[in-house]
Coordinates of C-alpha atoms in Angstrom, one line a residue:
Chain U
X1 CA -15.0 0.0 7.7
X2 CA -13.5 -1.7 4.7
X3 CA -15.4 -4.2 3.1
X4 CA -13.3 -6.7 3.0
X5 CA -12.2 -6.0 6.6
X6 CA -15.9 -6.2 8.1
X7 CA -16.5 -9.3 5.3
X8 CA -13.7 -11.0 7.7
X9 CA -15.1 -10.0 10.6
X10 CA -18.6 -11.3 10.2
X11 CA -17.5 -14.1 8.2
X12 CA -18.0 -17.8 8.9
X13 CA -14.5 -18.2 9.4
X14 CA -13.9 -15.3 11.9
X15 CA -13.2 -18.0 14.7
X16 CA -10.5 -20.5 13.0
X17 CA -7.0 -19.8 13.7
X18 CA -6.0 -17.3 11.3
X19 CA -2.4 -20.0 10.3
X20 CA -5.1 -22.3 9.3
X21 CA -6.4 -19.9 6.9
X22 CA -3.0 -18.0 5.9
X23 CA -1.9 -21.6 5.4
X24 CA -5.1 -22.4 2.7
X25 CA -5.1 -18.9 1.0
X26 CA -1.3 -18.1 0.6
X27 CA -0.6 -21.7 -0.2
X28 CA -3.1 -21.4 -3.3
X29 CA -1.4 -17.9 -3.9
X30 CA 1.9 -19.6 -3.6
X31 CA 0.7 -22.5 -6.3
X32 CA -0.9 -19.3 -8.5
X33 CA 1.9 -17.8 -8.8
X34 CA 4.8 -20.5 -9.0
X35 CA 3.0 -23.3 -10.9
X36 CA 2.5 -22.7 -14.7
X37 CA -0.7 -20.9 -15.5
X38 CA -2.2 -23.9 -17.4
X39 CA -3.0 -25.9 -15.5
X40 CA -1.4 -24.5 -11.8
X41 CA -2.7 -21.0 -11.7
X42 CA -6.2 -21.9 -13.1
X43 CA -7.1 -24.6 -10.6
X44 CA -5.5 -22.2 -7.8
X45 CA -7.5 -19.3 -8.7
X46 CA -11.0 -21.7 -9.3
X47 CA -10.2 -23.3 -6.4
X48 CA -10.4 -19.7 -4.1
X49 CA -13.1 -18.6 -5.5
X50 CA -14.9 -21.4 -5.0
X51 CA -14.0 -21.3 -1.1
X52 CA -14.7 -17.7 -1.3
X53 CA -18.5 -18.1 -2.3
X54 CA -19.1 -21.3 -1.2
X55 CA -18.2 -22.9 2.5
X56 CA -16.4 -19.1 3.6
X57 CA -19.5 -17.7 2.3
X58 CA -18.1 -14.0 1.1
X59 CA -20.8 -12.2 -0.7
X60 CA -20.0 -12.3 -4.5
X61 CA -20.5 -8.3 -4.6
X62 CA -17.7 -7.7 -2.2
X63 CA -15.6 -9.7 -4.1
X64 CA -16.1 -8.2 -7.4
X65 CA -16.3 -4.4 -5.9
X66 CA -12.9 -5.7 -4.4
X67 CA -11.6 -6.8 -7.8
X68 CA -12.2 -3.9 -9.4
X69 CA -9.1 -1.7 -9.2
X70 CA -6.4 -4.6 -9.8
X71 CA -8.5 -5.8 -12.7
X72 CA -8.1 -2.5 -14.1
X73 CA -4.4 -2.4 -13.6
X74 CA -4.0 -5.7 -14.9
X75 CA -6.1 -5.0 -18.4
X76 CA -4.3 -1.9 -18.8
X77 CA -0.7 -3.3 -18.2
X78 CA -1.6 -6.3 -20.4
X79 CA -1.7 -4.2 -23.4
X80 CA 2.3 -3.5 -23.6
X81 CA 2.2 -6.7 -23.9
X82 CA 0.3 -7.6 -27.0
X83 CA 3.1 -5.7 -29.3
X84 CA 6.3 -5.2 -30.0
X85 CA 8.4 -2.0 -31.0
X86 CA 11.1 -2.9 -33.5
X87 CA 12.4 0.7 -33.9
X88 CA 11.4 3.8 -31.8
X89 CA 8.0 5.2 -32.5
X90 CA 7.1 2.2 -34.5
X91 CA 4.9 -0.3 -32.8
X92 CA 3.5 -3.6 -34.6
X93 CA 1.3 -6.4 -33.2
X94 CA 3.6 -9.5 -32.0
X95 CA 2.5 -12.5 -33.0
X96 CA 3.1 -14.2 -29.8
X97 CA 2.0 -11.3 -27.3
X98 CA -1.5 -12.4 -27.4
X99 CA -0.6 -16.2 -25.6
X100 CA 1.8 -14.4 -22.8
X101 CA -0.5 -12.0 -22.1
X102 CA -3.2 -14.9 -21.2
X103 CA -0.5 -15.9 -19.1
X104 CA -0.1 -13.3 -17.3
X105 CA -3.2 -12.0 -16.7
X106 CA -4.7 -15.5 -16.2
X107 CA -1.7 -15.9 -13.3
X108 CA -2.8 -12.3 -11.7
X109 CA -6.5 -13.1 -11.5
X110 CA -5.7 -16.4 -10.3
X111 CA -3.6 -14.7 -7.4
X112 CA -5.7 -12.2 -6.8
X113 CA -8.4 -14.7 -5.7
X114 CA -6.3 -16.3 -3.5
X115 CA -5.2 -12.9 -2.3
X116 CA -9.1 -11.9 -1.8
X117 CA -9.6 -15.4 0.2
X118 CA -7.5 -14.3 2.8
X119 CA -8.3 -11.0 3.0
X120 CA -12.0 -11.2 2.8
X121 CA -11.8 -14.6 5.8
X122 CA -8.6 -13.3 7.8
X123 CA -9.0 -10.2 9.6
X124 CA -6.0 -7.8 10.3
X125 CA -6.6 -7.6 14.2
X126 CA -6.2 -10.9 14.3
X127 CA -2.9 -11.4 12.4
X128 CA -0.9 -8.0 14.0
X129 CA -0.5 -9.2 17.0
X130 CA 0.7 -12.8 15.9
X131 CA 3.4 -11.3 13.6
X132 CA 6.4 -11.6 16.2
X133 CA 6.1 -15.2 16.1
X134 CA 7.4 -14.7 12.0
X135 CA 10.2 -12.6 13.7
X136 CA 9.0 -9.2 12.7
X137 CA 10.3 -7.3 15.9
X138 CA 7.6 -6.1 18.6
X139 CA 7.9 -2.2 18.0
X140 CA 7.3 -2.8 14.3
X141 CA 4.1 -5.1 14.8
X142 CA 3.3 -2.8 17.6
X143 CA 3.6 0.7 15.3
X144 CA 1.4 -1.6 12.9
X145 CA -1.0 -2.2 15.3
X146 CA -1.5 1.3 16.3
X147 CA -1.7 2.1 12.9
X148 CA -4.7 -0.3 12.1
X149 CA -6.4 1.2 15.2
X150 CA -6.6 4.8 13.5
X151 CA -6.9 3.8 10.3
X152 CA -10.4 3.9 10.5
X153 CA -11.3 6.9 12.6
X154 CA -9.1 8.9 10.1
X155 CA -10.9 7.6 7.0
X156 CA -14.3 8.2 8.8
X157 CA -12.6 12.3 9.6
X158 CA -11.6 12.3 6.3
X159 CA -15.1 11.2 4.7
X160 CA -17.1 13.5 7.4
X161 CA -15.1 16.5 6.1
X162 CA -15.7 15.8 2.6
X163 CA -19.4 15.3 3.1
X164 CA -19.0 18.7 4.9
X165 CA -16.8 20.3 2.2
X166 CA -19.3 18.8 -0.7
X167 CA -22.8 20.2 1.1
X168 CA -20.7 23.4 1.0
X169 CA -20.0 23.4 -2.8
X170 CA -16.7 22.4 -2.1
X171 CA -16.0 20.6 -5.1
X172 CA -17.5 23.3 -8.1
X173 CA -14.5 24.4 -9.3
X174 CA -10.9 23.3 -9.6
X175 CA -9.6 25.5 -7.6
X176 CA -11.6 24.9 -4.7
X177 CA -11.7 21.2 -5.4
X178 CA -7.6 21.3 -4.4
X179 CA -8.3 23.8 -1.2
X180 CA -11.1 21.2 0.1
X181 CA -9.0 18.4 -0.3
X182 CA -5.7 20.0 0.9
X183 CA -8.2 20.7 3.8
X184 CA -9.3 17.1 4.1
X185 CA -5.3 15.8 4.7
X186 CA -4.7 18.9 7.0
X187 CA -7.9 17.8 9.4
X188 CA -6.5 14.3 9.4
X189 CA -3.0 14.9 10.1
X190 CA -4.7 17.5 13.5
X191 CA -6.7 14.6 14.4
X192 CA -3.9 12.1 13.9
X193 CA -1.8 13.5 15.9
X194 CA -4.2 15.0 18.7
X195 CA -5.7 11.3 19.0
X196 CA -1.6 10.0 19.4
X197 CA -1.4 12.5 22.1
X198 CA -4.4 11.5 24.4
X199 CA -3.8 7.7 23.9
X200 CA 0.2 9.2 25.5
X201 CA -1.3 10.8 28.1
X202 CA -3.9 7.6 28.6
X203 CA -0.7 5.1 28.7
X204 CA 1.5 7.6 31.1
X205 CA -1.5 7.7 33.5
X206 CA -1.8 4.2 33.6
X207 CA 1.8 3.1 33.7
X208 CA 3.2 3.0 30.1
X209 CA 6.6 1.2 30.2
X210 CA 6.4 1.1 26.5
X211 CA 4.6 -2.0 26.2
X212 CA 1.4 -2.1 23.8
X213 CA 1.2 -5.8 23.9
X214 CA -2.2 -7.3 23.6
X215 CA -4.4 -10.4 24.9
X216 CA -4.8 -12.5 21.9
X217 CA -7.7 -15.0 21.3
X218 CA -6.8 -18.2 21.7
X219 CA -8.3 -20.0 19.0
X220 CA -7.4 -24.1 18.2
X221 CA -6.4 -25.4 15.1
X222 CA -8.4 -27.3 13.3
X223 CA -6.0 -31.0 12.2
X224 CA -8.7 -31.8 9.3
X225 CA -8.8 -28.5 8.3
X226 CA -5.0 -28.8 8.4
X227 CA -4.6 -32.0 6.6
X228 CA -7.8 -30.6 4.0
X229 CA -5.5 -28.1 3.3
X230 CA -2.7 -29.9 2.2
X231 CA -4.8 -32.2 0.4
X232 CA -5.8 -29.1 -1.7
X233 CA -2.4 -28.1 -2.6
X234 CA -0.7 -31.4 -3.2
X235 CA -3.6 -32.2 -5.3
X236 CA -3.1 -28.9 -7.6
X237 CA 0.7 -29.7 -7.8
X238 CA 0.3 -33.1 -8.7
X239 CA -2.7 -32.2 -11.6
X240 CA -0.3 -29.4 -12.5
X241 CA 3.2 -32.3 -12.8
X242 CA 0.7 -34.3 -14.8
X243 CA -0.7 -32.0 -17.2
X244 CA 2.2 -30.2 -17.6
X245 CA 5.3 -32.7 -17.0
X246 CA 8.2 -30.0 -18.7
X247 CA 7.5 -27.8 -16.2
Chain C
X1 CA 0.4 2.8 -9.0
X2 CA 0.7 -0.7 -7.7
X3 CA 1.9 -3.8 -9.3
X4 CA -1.3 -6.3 -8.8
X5 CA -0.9 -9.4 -7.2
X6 CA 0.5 -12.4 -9.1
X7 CA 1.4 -10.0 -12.0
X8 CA 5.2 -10.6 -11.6
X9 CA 6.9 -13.9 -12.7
X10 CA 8.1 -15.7 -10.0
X11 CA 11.9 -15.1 -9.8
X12 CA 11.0 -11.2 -10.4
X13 CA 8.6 -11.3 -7.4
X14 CA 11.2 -13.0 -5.1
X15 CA 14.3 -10.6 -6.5
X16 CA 12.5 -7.3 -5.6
X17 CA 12.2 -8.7 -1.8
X18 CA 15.7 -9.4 -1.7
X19 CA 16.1 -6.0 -3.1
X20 CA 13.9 -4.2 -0.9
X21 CA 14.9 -6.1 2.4
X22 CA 18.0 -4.0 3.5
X23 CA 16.5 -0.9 3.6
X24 CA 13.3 -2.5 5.7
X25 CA 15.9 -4.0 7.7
X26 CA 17.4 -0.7 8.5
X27 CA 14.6 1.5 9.0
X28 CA 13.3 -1.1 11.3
X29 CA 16.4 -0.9 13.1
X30 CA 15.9 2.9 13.1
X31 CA 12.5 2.5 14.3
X32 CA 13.6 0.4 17.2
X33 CA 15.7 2.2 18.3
X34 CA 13.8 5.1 18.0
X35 CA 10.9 3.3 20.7
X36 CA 13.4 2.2 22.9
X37 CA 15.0 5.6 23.7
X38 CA 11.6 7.4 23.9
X39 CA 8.8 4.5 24.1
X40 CA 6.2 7.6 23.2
X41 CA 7.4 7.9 19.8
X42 CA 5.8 4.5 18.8
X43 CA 2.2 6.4 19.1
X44 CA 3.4 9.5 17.1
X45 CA 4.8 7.0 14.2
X46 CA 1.2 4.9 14.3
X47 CA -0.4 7.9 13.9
X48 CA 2.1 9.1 11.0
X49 CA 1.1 5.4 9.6
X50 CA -2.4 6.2 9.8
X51 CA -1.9 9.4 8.2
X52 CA 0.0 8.3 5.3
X53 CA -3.0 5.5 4.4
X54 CA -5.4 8.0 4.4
X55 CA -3.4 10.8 2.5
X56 CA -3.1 7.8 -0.2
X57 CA -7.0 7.4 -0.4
X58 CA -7.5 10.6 -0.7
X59 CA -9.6 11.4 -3.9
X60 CA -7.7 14.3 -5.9
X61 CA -8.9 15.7 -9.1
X62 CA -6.7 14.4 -12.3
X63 CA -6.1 16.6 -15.5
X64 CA -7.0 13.4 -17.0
X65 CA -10.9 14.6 -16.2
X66 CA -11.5 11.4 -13.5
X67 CA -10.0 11.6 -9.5
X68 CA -6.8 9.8 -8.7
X69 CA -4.9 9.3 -5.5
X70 CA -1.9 10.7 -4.4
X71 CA 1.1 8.4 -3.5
X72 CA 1.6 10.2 -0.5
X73 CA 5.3 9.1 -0.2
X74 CA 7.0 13.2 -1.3
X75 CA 4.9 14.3 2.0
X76 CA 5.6 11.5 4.1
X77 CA 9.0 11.7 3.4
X78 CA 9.3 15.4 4.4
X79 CA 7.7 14.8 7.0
X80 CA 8.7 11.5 8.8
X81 CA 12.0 11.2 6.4
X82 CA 12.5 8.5 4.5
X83 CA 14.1 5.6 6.3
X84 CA 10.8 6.0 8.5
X85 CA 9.0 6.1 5.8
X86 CA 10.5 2.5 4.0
X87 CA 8.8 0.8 7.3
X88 CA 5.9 2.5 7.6
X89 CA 5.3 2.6 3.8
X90 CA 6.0 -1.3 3.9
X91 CA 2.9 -1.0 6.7
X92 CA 0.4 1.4 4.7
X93 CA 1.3 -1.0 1.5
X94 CA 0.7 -4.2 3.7
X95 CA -2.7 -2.7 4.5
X96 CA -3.5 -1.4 1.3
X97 CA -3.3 -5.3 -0.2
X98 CA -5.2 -7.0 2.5
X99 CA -7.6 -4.0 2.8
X100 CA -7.9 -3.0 -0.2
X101 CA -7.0 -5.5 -2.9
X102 CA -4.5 -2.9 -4.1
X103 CA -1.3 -4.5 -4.9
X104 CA -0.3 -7.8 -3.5
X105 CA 1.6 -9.9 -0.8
X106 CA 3.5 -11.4 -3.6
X107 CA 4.3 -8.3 -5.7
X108 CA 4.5 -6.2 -2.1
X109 CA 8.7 -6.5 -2.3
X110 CA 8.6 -4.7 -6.0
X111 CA 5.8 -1.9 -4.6
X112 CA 7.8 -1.7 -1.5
X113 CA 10.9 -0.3 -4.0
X114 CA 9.2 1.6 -5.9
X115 CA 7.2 3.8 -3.5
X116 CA 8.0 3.1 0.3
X117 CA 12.0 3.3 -1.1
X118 CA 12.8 4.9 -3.8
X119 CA 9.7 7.5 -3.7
X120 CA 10.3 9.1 -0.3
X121 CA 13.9 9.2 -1.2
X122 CA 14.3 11.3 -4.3
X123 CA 11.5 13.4 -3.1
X124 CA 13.8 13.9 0.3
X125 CA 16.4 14.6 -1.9
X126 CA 15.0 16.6 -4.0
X127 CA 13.5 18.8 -1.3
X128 CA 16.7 19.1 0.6
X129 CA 18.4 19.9 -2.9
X130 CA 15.9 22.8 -3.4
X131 CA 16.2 24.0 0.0
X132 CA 19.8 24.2 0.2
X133 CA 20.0 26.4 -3.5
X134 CA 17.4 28.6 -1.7
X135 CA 14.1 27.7 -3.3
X136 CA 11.4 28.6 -1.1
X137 CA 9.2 25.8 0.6
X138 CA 6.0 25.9 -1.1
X139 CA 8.9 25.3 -4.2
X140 CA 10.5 22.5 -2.6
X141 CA 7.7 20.4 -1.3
X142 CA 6.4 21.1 -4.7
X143 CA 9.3 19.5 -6.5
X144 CA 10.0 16.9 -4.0
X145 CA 5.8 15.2 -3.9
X146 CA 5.6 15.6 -7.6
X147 CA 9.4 14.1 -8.8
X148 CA 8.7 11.6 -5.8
X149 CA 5.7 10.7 -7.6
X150 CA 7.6 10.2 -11.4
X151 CA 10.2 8.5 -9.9
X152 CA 7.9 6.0 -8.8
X153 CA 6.2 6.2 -11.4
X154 CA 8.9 5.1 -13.6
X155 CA 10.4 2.4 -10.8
X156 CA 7.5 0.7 -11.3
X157 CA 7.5 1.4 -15.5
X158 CA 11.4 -0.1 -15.2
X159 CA 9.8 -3.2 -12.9
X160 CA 7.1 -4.4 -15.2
X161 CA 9.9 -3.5 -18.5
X162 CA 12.7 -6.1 -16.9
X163 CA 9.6 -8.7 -16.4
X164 CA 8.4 -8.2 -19.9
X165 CA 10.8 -7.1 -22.2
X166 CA 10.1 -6.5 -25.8
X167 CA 10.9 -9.3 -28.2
X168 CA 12.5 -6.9 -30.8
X169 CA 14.1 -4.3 -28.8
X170 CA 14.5 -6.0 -25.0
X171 CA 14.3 -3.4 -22.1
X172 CA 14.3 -0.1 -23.5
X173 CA 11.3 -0.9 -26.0
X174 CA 9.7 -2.5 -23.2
X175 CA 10.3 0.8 -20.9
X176 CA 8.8 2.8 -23.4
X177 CA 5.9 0.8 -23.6
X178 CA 4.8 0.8 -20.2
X179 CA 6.1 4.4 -19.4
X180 CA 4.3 5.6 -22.4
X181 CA 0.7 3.5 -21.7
X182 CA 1.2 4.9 -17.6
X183 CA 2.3 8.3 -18.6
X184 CA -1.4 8.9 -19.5
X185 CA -2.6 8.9 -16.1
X186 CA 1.2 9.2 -14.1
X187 CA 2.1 13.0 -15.5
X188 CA -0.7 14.6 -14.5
X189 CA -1.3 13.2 -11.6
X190 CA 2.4 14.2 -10.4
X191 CA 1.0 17.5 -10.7
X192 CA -1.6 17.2 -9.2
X193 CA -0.1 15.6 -5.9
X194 CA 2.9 18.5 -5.8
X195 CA 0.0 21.6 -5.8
X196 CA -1.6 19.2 -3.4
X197 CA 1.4 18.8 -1.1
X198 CA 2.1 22.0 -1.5
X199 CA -1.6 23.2 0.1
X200 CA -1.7 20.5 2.9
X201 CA 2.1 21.9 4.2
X202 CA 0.8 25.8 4.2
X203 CA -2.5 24.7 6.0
X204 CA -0.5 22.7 8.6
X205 CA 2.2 25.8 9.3
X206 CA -1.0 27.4 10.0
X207 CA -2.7 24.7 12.2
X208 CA -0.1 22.3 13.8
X209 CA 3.4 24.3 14.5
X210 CA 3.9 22.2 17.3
X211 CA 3.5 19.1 15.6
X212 CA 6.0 20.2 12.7
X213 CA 8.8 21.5 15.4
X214 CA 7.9 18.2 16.8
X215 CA 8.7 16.3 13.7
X216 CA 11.7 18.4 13.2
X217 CA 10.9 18.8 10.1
X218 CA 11.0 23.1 9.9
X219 CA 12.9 25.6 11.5
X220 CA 11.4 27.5 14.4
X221 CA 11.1 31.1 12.5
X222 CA 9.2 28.9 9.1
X223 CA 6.5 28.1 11.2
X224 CA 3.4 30.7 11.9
X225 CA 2.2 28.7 15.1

């Protein structure tokens, strides 16, 4: 399982409504991202991870391991950034590169927070089958849905086979480092398909009209968790209009 | 490569969805109509979903010395073609931010371009150019996986260049920056994802005729079943 999936699933917040929580965390993205870094994006970002670790109770080292890979982008697209090329092959330091790249990178770790607040409280099972009601049409959701379902016993085939393929030297040499992984996608796409098959034959046998629609949870929303909410953001705009009245 | 969350300015971020939207719209379409004509499809296309995650998580080795993962989107597109592929790379991107962290729901229009869009279609292109002037098809799943790769490669170079470009020289200094500082790790990998495809699609005419006549994508006498 992903970590962030299962942090979702065993979370404190597994039970609220997931519009209550896709209302805090993309509304704080929406303020990282739209707002002016100083002071919009920095109270955004401070204020998910401060949710994150504190009353959603997400371990820190999921977040961080989580973090890793767009931190990485972000510090290595930054760099462009930080100078300037007058004339082809000649690059010089610009003297204002340093304060946009703050800016940018301060508004993609601000959003990325937010981003990890939903992720790490919201899980995806619970959000699939609620994605009609944004007008995405059934047979998308639906080909989602499925998807998500063998998501994870493909990643488990694929890790199984590398385990196999690594006890088996596998990985010594180039060469056979391509054949074992090339062997890896092959086994996957087998099982893919050969799991697709017996969930057809499953469905035919018990009626498939073509139908994969779902019982969902009924879970309430929470009005002061609501109205917290909203308290959150319009506070962040209005410290954002005060400190910052140009924008 | 994905465009982090948050990276892109606002205006940029909302632009690339409008962008993108159309050719969601119509491979949605397509998928629909697709289910409704033959409701069993909608397993087959979850598990090409499923397939096309996991082909992107896939650890490959990179000239570069470290492992890298392969796009996935020349493959996909051979196989599922690619106004499939624009919805169900829109899924497997989807996933990948909420998942994964990779990427973003506010950059996901711009990633959505680059490599559910414009990806799987110059690599079908490219394949069908190949196959047509008689290349052979370890030759054109080559080609097509590893220019389907640079192209998005360099979408996402041109992306990040008309968000930031350079104060002296505008876009095209700013295209060289970022193509130059991404080429490090892009190139290679390219490479690496064409010999790649090009071992996954001989091991599967070996292992899953069916499933390729199935797919539509080979002719009956290409496949060893």
């Amino acid at each position: 399982m992903f970590a962030l999936d299962a942090a979702a699933h065993t979370g404190v917040w597994r039970s609220r409504h997931p519009a209550e929580k896709a209302l805090l965390s993309l509304g704080l993205l929406a303020c990282a991202v739209i707002l002016p870094p100083w002071p919009g994006a920095a109270l955004s970002g401070a204020a998910a991870v401060v949710l994150l670790v504190g009353p959603a109770r997400v371990a820190p080292a999921v977040v961080l391991r989580a973090a890793r890979v767009p931190l990485l982008f972000v510090a290595t697209s930054t760099v462009p950034l930080l100078v300037t090329m007058p004339a082809p092959a000649r690059v010089t330091l610009d003297p204002a590169g340093p304060a946009l790249a703050a800016q940018t990178a301060g508004r993609s770790v601000a959003a990325l927070a937010c981003l990890l607040l939903f992720s790490a409280t919201t899980p995806l099972s619970d959000v699939l089958p609620r994605l009609h009601r944004l007008g995405v049409p059934p047979a998308v959701s639906e080909v989602a849905a499925l998807t998500y379902r063998m998501l994870f016993l493909l990643m488990e085939s694929a890790r199984a086979v590398r385990a196999a393929q690594a006890a088996r030297l596998g990985f010594r040499t180039w060469r056979a480092a391509y054949r074992s992984v090339a062997g890896q996608a092959g086994a996957v796409f087998v099982r893919a398909f050969d799991r697709a098959r017996r969930l057809e034959e499953g469905l035919a046998l018990r009626g498939y009209t073509g139908s994969l629609a779902v019982q969902v949870e009924a879970l309430p929303v929470s009005p002061p968790f609501v109205a917290a909410t909203v308290g959150l953001l319009a506070a962040i705009v209005a410290a954002t209009v005060l400190v910052a009245p140009t924008w | 490569m994905h465009i982090a969350e948050g990276y892109l300015p606002p205006v940029q971020a909302a632009a690339w969805f409008a962008v993108s939207a159309p050719f969601v719209v119509h491979g949605s379409r397509a998928l629909v109509r697709q289910v409704r004509q033959d409701p069993e499809t909608k397993l087959l296309l979850g598990a090409a979903g499923a397939f096309t995650f996991v082909l992107s998580a896939l650890k490959i080795p990179s000239v570069t010395g470290s492992c890298s993962h392969p796009t996935g989107t020349g493959l996909g597109a051979v196989l599922f073609r690619p106004p499939v592929m624009s919805v169900l790379g829109g899924i497997v991107l989807l996933f990948q931010a909420v998942l994964l962290a990779h990427g973003g729901l506010s950059t996901l229009g711009a990633n959505i371009f680059s490599m559910a869009i414009i990806g799987p279609w110059v690599a079908y292109g490219v394949y069908l150019l190949v196959r047509r002037a008689g290349g052979g098809l370890g030759v054109a799943v080559f080609a097509a996986a590893a220019l389907g790769d640079l192209a998005t490669y360099c979408v996402t170079s041109a992306q990040l260049a008309l968000a930031f470009p350079d104060p002296s020289t505008g876009f095209a200094g700013a295209l060289a920056k970022f193509g130059g500082i991404f080429a490090v790790t892009q190139i290679p990998l390219a490479v690496s994802e064409g010999l790649l495809s090009v071992l996954v699609i001989r091991l599967l005419t070996r292992t899953s005729g069916d499933d390729l006549r199935r797919l539509g994508v080979f002719r009956a006498a290409e496949v060893r079943a």
